[in-house]
Coordinates of C-alpha atoms and ligand atoms in Angstrom, one line a residue:
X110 CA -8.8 3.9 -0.7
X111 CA -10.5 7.4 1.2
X112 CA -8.4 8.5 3.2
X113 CA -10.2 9.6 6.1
X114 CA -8.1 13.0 7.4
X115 CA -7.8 14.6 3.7
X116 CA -10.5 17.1 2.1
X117 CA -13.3 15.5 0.4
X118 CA -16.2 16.2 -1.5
X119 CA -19.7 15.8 -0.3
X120 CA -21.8 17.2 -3.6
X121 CA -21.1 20.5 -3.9
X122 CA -19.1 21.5 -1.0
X123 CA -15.6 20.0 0.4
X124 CA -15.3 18.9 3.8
X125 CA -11.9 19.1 5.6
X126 CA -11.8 15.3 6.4
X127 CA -14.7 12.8 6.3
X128 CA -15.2 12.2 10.2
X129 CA -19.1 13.7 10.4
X130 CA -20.3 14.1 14.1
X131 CA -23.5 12.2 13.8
X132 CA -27.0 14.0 15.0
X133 CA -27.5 14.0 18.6
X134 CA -30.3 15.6 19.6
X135 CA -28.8 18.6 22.5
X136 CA -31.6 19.4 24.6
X137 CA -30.4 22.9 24.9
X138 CA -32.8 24.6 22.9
X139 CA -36.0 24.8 25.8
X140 CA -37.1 28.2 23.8
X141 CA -37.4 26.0 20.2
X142 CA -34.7 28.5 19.5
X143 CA -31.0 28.3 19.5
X144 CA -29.2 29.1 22.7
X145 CA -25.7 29.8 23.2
X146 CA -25.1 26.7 25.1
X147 CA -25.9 25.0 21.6
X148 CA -23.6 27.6 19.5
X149 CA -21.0 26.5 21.8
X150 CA -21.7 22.6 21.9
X151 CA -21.1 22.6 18.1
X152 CA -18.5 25.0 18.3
X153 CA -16.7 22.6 20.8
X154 CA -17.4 19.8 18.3
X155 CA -15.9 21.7 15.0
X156 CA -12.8 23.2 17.5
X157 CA -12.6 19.2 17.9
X158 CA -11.5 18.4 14.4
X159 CA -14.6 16.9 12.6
X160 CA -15.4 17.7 8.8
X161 CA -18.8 18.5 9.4
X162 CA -21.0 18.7 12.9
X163 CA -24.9 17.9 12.4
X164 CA -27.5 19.9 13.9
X165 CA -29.9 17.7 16.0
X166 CA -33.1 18.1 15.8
X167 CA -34.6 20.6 13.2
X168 CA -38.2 19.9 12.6
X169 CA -39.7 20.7 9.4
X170 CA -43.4 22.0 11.3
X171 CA -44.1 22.3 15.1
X172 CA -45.9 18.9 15.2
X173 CA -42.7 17.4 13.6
X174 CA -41.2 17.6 16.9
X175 CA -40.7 14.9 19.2
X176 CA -41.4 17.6 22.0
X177 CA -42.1 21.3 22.1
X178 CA -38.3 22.0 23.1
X179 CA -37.3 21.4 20.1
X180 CA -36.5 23.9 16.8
X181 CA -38.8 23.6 14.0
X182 CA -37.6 25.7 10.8
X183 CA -39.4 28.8 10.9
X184 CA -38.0 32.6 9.8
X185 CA -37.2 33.3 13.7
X186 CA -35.1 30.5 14.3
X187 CA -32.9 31.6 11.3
X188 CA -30.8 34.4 13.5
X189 CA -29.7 32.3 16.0
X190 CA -28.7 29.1 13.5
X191 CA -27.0 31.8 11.6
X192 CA -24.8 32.4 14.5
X193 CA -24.3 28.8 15.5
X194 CA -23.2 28.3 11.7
X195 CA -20.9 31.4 11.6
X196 CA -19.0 29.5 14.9
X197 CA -19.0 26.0 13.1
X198 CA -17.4 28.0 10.1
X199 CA -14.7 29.9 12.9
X200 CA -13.4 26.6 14.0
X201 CA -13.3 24.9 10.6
X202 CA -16.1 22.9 10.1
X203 CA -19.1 22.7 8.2
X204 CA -22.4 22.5 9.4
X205 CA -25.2 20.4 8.9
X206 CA -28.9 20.5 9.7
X207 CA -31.0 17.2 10.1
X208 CA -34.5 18.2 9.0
X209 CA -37.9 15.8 9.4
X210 CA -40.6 15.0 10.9
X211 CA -41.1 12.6 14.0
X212 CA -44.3 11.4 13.0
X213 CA -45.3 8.8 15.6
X214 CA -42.0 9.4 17.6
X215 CA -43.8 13.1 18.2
X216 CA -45.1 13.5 21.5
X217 CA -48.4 15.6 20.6
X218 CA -49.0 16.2 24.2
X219 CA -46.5 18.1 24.5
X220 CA -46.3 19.6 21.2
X221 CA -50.0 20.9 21.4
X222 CA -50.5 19.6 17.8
X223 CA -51.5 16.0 16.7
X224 CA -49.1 13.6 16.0
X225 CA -48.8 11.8 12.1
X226 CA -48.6 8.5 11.6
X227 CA -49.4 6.8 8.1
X228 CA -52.1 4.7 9.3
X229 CA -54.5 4.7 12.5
X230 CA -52.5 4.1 15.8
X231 CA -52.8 4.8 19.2
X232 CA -49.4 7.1 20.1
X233 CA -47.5 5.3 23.2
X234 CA -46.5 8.6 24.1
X235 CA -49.6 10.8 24.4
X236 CA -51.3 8.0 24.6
X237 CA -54.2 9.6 22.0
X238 CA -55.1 8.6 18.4
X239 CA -53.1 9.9 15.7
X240 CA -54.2 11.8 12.7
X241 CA -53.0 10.0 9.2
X242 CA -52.5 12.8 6.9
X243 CA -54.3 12.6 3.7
X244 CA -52.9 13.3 0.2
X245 CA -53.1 17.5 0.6
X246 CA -51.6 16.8 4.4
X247 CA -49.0 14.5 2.6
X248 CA -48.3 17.4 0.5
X249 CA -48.0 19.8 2.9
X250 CA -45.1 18.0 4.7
X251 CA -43.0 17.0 1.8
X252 CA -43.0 21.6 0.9
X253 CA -42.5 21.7 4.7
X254 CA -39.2 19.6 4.2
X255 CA -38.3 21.8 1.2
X256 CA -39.2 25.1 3.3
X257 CA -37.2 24.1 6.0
X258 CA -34.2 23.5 3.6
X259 CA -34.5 26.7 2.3
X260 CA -34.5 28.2 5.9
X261 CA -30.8 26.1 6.4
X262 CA -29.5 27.6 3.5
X263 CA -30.4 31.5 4.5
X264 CA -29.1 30.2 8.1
X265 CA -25.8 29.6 6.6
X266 CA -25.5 25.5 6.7
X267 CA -23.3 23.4 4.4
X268 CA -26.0 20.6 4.3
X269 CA -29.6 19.3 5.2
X270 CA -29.3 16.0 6.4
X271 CA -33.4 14.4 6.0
X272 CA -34.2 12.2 8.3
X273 CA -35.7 8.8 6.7
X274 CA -35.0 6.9 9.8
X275 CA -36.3 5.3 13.4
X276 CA -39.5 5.2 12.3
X277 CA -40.0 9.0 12.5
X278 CA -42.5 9.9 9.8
X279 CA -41.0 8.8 6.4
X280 CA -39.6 5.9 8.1
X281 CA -42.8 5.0 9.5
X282 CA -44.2 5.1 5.6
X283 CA -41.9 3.0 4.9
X284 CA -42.2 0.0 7.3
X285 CA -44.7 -2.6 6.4
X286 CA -45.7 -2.7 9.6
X287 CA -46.6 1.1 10.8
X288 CA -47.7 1.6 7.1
X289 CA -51.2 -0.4 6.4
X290 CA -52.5 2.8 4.0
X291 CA -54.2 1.8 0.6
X292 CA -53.7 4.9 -1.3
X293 CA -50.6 5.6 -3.3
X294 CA -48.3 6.1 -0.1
X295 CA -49.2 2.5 1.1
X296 CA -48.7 -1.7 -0.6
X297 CA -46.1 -1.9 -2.4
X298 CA -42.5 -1.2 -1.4
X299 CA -42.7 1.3 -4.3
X300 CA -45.8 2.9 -2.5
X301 CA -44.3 2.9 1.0
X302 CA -40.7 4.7 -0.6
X303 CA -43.6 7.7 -2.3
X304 CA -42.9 9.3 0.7
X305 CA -39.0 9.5 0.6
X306 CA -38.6 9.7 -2.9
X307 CA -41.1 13.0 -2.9
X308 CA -39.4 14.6 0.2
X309 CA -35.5 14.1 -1.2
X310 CA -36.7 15.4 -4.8
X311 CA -38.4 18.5 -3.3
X312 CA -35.3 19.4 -1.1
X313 CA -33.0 18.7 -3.7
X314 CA -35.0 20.9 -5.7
X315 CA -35.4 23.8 -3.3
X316 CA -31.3 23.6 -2.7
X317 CA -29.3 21.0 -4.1
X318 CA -26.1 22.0 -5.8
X319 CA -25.6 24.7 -3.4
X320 CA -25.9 22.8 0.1
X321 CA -25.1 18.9 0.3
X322 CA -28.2 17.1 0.5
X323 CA -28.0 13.8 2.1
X324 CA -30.3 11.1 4.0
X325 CA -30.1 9.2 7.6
X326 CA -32.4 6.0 6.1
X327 CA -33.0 3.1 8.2
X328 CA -31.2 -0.2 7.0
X329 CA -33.8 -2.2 9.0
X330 CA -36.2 -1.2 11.9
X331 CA -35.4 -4.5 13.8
X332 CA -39.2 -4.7 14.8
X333 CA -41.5 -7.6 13.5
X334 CA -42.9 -6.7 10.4
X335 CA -40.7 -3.7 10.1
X336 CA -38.8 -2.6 7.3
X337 CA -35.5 -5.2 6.4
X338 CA -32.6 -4.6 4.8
X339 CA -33.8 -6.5 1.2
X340 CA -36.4 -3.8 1.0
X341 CA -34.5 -0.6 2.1
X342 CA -31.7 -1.7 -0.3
X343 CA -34.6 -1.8 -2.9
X344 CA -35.6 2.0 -1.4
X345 CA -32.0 3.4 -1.2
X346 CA -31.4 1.8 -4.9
X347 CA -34.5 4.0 -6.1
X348 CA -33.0 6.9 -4.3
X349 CA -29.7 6.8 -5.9
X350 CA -31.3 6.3 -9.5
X351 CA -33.1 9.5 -8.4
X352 CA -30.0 11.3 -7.8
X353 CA -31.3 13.2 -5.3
X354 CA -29.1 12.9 -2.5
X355 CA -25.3 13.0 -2.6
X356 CA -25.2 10.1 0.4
X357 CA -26.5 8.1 2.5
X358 CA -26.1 7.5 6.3
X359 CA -27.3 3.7 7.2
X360 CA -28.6 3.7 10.6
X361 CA -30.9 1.3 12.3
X362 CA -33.7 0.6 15.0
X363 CA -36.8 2.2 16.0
X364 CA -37.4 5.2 18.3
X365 CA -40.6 3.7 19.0
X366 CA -40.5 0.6 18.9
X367 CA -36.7 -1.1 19.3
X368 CA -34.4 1.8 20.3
X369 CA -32.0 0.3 21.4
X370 CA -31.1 -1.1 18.1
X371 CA -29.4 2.2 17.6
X372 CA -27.3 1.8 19.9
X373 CA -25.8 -1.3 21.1
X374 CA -24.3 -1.6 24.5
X375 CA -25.9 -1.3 28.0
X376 CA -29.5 -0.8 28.3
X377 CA -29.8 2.1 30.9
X378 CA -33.3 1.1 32.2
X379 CA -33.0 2.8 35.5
X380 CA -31.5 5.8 34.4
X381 CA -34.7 6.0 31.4
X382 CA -37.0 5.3 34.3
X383 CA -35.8 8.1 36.6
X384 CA -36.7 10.7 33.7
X385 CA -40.2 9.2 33.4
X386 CA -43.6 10.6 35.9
X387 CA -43.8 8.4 38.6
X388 CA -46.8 6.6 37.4
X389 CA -45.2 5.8 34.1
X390 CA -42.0 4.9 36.1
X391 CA -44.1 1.8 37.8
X392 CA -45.5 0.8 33.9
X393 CA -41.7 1.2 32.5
X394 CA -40.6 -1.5 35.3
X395 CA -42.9 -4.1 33.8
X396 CA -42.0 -3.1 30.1
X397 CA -38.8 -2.0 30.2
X398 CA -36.7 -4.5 29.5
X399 CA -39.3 -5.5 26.5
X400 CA -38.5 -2.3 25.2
X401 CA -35.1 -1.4 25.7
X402 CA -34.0 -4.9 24.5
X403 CA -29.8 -5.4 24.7
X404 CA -27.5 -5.8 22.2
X405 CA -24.3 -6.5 22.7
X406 CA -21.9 -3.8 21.6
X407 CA -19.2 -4.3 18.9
X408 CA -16.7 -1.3 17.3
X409 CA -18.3 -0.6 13.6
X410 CA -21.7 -3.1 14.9
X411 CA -23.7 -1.8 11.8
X412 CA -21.1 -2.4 9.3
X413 CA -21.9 -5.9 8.3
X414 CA -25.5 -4.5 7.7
X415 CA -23.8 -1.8 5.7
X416 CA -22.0 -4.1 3.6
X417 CA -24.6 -4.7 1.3
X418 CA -25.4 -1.8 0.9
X419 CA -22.1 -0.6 0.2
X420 CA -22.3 -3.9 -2.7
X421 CA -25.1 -2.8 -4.2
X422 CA -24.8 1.3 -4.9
X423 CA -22.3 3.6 -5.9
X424 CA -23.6 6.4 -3.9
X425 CA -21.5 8.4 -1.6
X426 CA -22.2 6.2 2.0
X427 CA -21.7 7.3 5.5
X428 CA -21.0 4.7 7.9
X429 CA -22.1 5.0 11.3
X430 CA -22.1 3.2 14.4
X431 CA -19.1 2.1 16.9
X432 CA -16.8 4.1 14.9
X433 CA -14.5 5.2 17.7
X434 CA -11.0 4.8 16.7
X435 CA -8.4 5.0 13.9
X436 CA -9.1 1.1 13.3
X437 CA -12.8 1.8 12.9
X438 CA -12.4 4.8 10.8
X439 CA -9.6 3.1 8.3
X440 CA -11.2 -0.5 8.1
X441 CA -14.6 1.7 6.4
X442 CA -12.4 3.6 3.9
X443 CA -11.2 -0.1 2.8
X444 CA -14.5 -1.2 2.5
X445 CA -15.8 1.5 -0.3
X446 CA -17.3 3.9 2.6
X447 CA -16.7 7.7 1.9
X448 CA -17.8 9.1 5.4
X449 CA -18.0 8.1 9.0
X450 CA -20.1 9.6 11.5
X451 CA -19.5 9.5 15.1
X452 CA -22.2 10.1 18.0
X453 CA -21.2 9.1 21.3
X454 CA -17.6 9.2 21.1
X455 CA -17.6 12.6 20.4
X456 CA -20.4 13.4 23.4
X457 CA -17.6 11.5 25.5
X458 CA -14.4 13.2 24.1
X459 CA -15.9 16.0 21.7
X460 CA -11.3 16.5 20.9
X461 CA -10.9 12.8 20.2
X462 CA -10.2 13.2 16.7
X463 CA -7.0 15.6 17.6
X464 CA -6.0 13.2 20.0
X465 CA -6.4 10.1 17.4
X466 CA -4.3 12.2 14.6
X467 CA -1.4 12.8 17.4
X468 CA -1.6 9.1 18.8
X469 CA -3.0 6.6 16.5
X470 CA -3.5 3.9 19.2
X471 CA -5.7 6.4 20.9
X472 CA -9.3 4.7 22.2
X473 CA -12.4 6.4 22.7
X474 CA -13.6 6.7 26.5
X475 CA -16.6 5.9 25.6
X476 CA -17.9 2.9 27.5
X477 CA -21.1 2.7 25.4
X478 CA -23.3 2.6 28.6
X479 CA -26.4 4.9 26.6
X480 CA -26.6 6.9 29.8
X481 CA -26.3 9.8 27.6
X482 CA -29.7 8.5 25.7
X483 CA -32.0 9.8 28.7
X484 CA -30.1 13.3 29.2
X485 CA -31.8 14.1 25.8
X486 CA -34.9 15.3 28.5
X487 CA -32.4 17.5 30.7
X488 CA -29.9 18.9 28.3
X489 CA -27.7 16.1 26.4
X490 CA -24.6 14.9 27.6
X491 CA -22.1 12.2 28.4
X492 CA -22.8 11.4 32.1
X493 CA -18.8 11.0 32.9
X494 CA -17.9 14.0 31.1
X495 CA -17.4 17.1 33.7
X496 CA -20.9 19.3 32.8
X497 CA -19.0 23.2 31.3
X498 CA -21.7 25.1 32.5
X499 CA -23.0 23.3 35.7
X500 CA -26.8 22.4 35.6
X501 CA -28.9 20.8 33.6
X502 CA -31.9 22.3 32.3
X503 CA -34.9 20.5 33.1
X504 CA -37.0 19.9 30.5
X505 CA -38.3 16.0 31.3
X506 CA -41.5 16.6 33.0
X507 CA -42.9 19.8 31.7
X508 CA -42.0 19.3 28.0
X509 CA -43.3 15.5 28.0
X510 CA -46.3 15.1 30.1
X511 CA -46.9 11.9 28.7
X512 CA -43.9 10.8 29.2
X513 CA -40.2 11.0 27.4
X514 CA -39.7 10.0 23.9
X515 CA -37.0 8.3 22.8
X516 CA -33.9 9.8 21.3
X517 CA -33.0 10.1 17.6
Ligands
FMN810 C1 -28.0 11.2 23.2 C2 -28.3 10.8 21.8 C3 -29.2 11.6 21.0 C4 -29.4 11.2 19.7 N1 -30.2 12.0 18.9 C5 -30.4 11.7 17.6 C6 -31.1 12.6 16.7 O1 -31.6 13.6 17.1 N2 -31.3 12.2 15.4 C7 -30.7 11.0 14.9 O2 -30.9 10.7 13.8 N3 -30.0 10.2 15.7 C8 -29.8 10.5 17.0 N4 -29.0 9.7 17.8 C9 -28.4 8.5 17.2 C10 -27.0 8.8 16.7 O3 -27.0 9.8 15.6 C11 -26.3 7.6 16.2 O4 -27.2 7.0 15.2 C12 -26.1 6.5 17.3 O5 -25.7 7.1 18.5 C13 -25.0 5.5 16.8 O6 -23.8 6.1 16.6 P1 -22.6 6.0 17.6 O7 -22.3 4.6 17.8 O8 -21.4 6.8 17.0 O9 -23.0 6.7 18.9 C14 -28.8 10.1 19.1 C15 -27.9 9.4 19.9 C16 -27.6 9.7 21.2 C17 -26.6 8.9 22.0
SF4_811 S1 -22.8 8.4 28.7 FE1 -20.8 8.8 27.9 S2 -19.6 6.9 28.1 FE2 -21.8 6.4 28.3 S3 -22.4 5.9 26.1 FE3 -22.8 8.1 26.4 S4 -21.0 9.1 25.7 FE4 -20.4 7.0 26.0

């Protein structure tokens, strides 16, 4: 059995333990440039204990981005993720940035460039068509992936984490439902993992063997007609045979379309509706609960998904979800699992890994409540964690005229 608080290999680099803080998106980047209220986020995270903290959200173009706020790889953002690396390093840690592309999770209105979506849909958060690349466009965005992990490397990062997950662009290819193309990238489940295959190749090509190259890949999108776990097991076999990735994080839900999925726990409605415009506020009271559907919360909820998963490869796996506690942590390392990651326990308690090696009985604070989710809009945090630097920065209303987007 892993045990979880001893070095370990991630492809070619060694990470002090295999507790991974899991990609939450900061909010403190309102320039699409680091800030040093980001530097010092993850530098609070790697001073915390974890193996590796994960960048959240690097964006392979500008349209990539689920709002304008947010940093898309280009030369000028290097400096300042350079620096934000550099304190990672100080503390520890290694660093990882999760690159993609939101696809339909993009809000275009605010972004000032169409959103992509694999087939013709009306976007429920600019509420305008959205452009389905072609093959050249397709092309474009798998080198933009590979571009963008050649920018992480010069920035100094471990590890590009690509995100294949909650219906963001290559997650959207891949579910039956958002993906109705007839082409190549569209059909078959073979067709529909094009996309992924293509993008992990290219990045492995561009750095692989240098920086760890893994994947955040939906197990299911939990929608109707979405993508199940049969078929992403079929994708994430096809992957490993590839050997283009040296793991895999299993996540599940839908940014657009089943959020909460991600999550478990509370559903904060009324916290999500205070960020909206006030006339999206009143259509959020009819739909909300549609949308932000409850699940009931569970330590380690998306392990019995992960299980097969964990069955049917050999891969390196992450498991995420509910991991909050020694318990959590140990009961993956006797199931095959060679990382966990951790999201909102660390927002909550960004030391609780010091505290669980002094105390093993030591529980997260976390109470799961997601109130965290909407502070994604004005600057991410745990709402019953006392705020370092005082206020939030507001970037709900200009940033996301249409309305928010979801997190992740
Ligand atoms: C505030 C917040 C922001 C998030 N942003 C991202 C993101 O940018 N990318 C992503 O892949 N997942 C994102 N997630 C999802 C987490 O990475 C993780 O999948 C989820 O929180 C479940 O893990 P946990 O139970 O340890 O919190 C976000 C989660 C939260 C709470
Ligand atoms: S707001 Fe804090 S306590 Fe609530 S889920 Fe987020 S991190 Fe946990």
């Amino acid at each position: 059995m892993n045990e979880i608080f001893a070095p370990a290999e991630l492809g070619p680099i060694t990470l002090r333990n295999r507790v991974i803080k899991a990609a939450t998106f900061e909010g403190r980047t309102p320039d699409a440039l680091v800030t040093q209220d980001l530097i010092e986020f993850h530098r609070e995270t790697a001073a915390g204990g974890v193996g590796m903290t994960t960048v959240a959200y690097c964006a392979v173009a500008p349209g990539g981005r689920t709002d304008r706020h947010q940093i898309w790889m280009r030369p000028e953002a290097v400096p300042g993720l350079r620096k934000l690396t550099d304190a990672v390093h100080s503390e520890g840690a290694a660093a990882s940035a999760q690159i993609g592309h939101a696809g339909p999770v993009a809000n275009a209105r605010s972004n000032g460039v169409p959103a992509l979506a694999p087939s013709r849909m009306i976007s429920p958060l600019s509420m305008r068509f959205m452009k389905v690349p072609d093959q050249d466009e397709i092309r474009e965005v798998v080198a933009a992936h590979a571009n963008a992990a050649k920018l992480a490397e010069q920035a100094g990062f471990d590890a590009v984490e690509i995100h294949f997950g909650h219906n963001y662009l290559v997650s959207s290819f891949l579910s039956p439902r958002l993906n109705r193309r007839a082409d190549g990238y569209g059909g078959s489940t073979a067709n529909r993992a094009r996309l992924a295959r293509e993008i992990a190749w290219a990045v492995r090509k561009a750095v692989g063997g240098r920086l760890a190259v893994t994947a955040k890949l939906n197990m299911e999108d939990g929608v109707p007609g979405g993508l199940t776990v049969p078929e992403s097991l079929q994708v994430a076999a096809w992957l490993e045979a590839d050997g283009t990735l040296d793991a895999l994080e299993l996540t599940a839900g839908s940014s657009l379309l089943n959020p909460m999925l991600l999550f478990h726990g509370s559903a904060p409605r009324k916290e999500f509706a205070n960020v909206l415009p006030i006339p999206a506020r009143w259509g959020f009271r009819l739909v909300g609960r549609a949308f932000l559907k409850e699940y009931p919360y569970q330590d380690g909820y998306l392990l019995e998904r992960a299980r097969h998963f964990r069955r049917e490869l050999s891969m390196p796996l992450v498991l995420l979800g509910g991991i909050t506690n020694l318990h959590t942590m140990q009961q993956a390392m006797t199931e095959g699992f060679d990382f966990v990651a951790m999201g909102r326990a660390l927002l909550r308690e960004p030391n609780l890994l010091h505290r669980i090696r002094s105390d093993a009985t030591t529980q997260s604070a976390c109470i799961h409540c997601n109130e965290c989710m909407p502070t994604i809009y004005t600057r991410t945090r745990c709402v019953y964690r006392p705020d370092r630097t005082g206020a939030p920065i507001p970037l709900t209303l200009s940033g996301t005229e249409g309305g928010p987007k979801d997190p992740a």
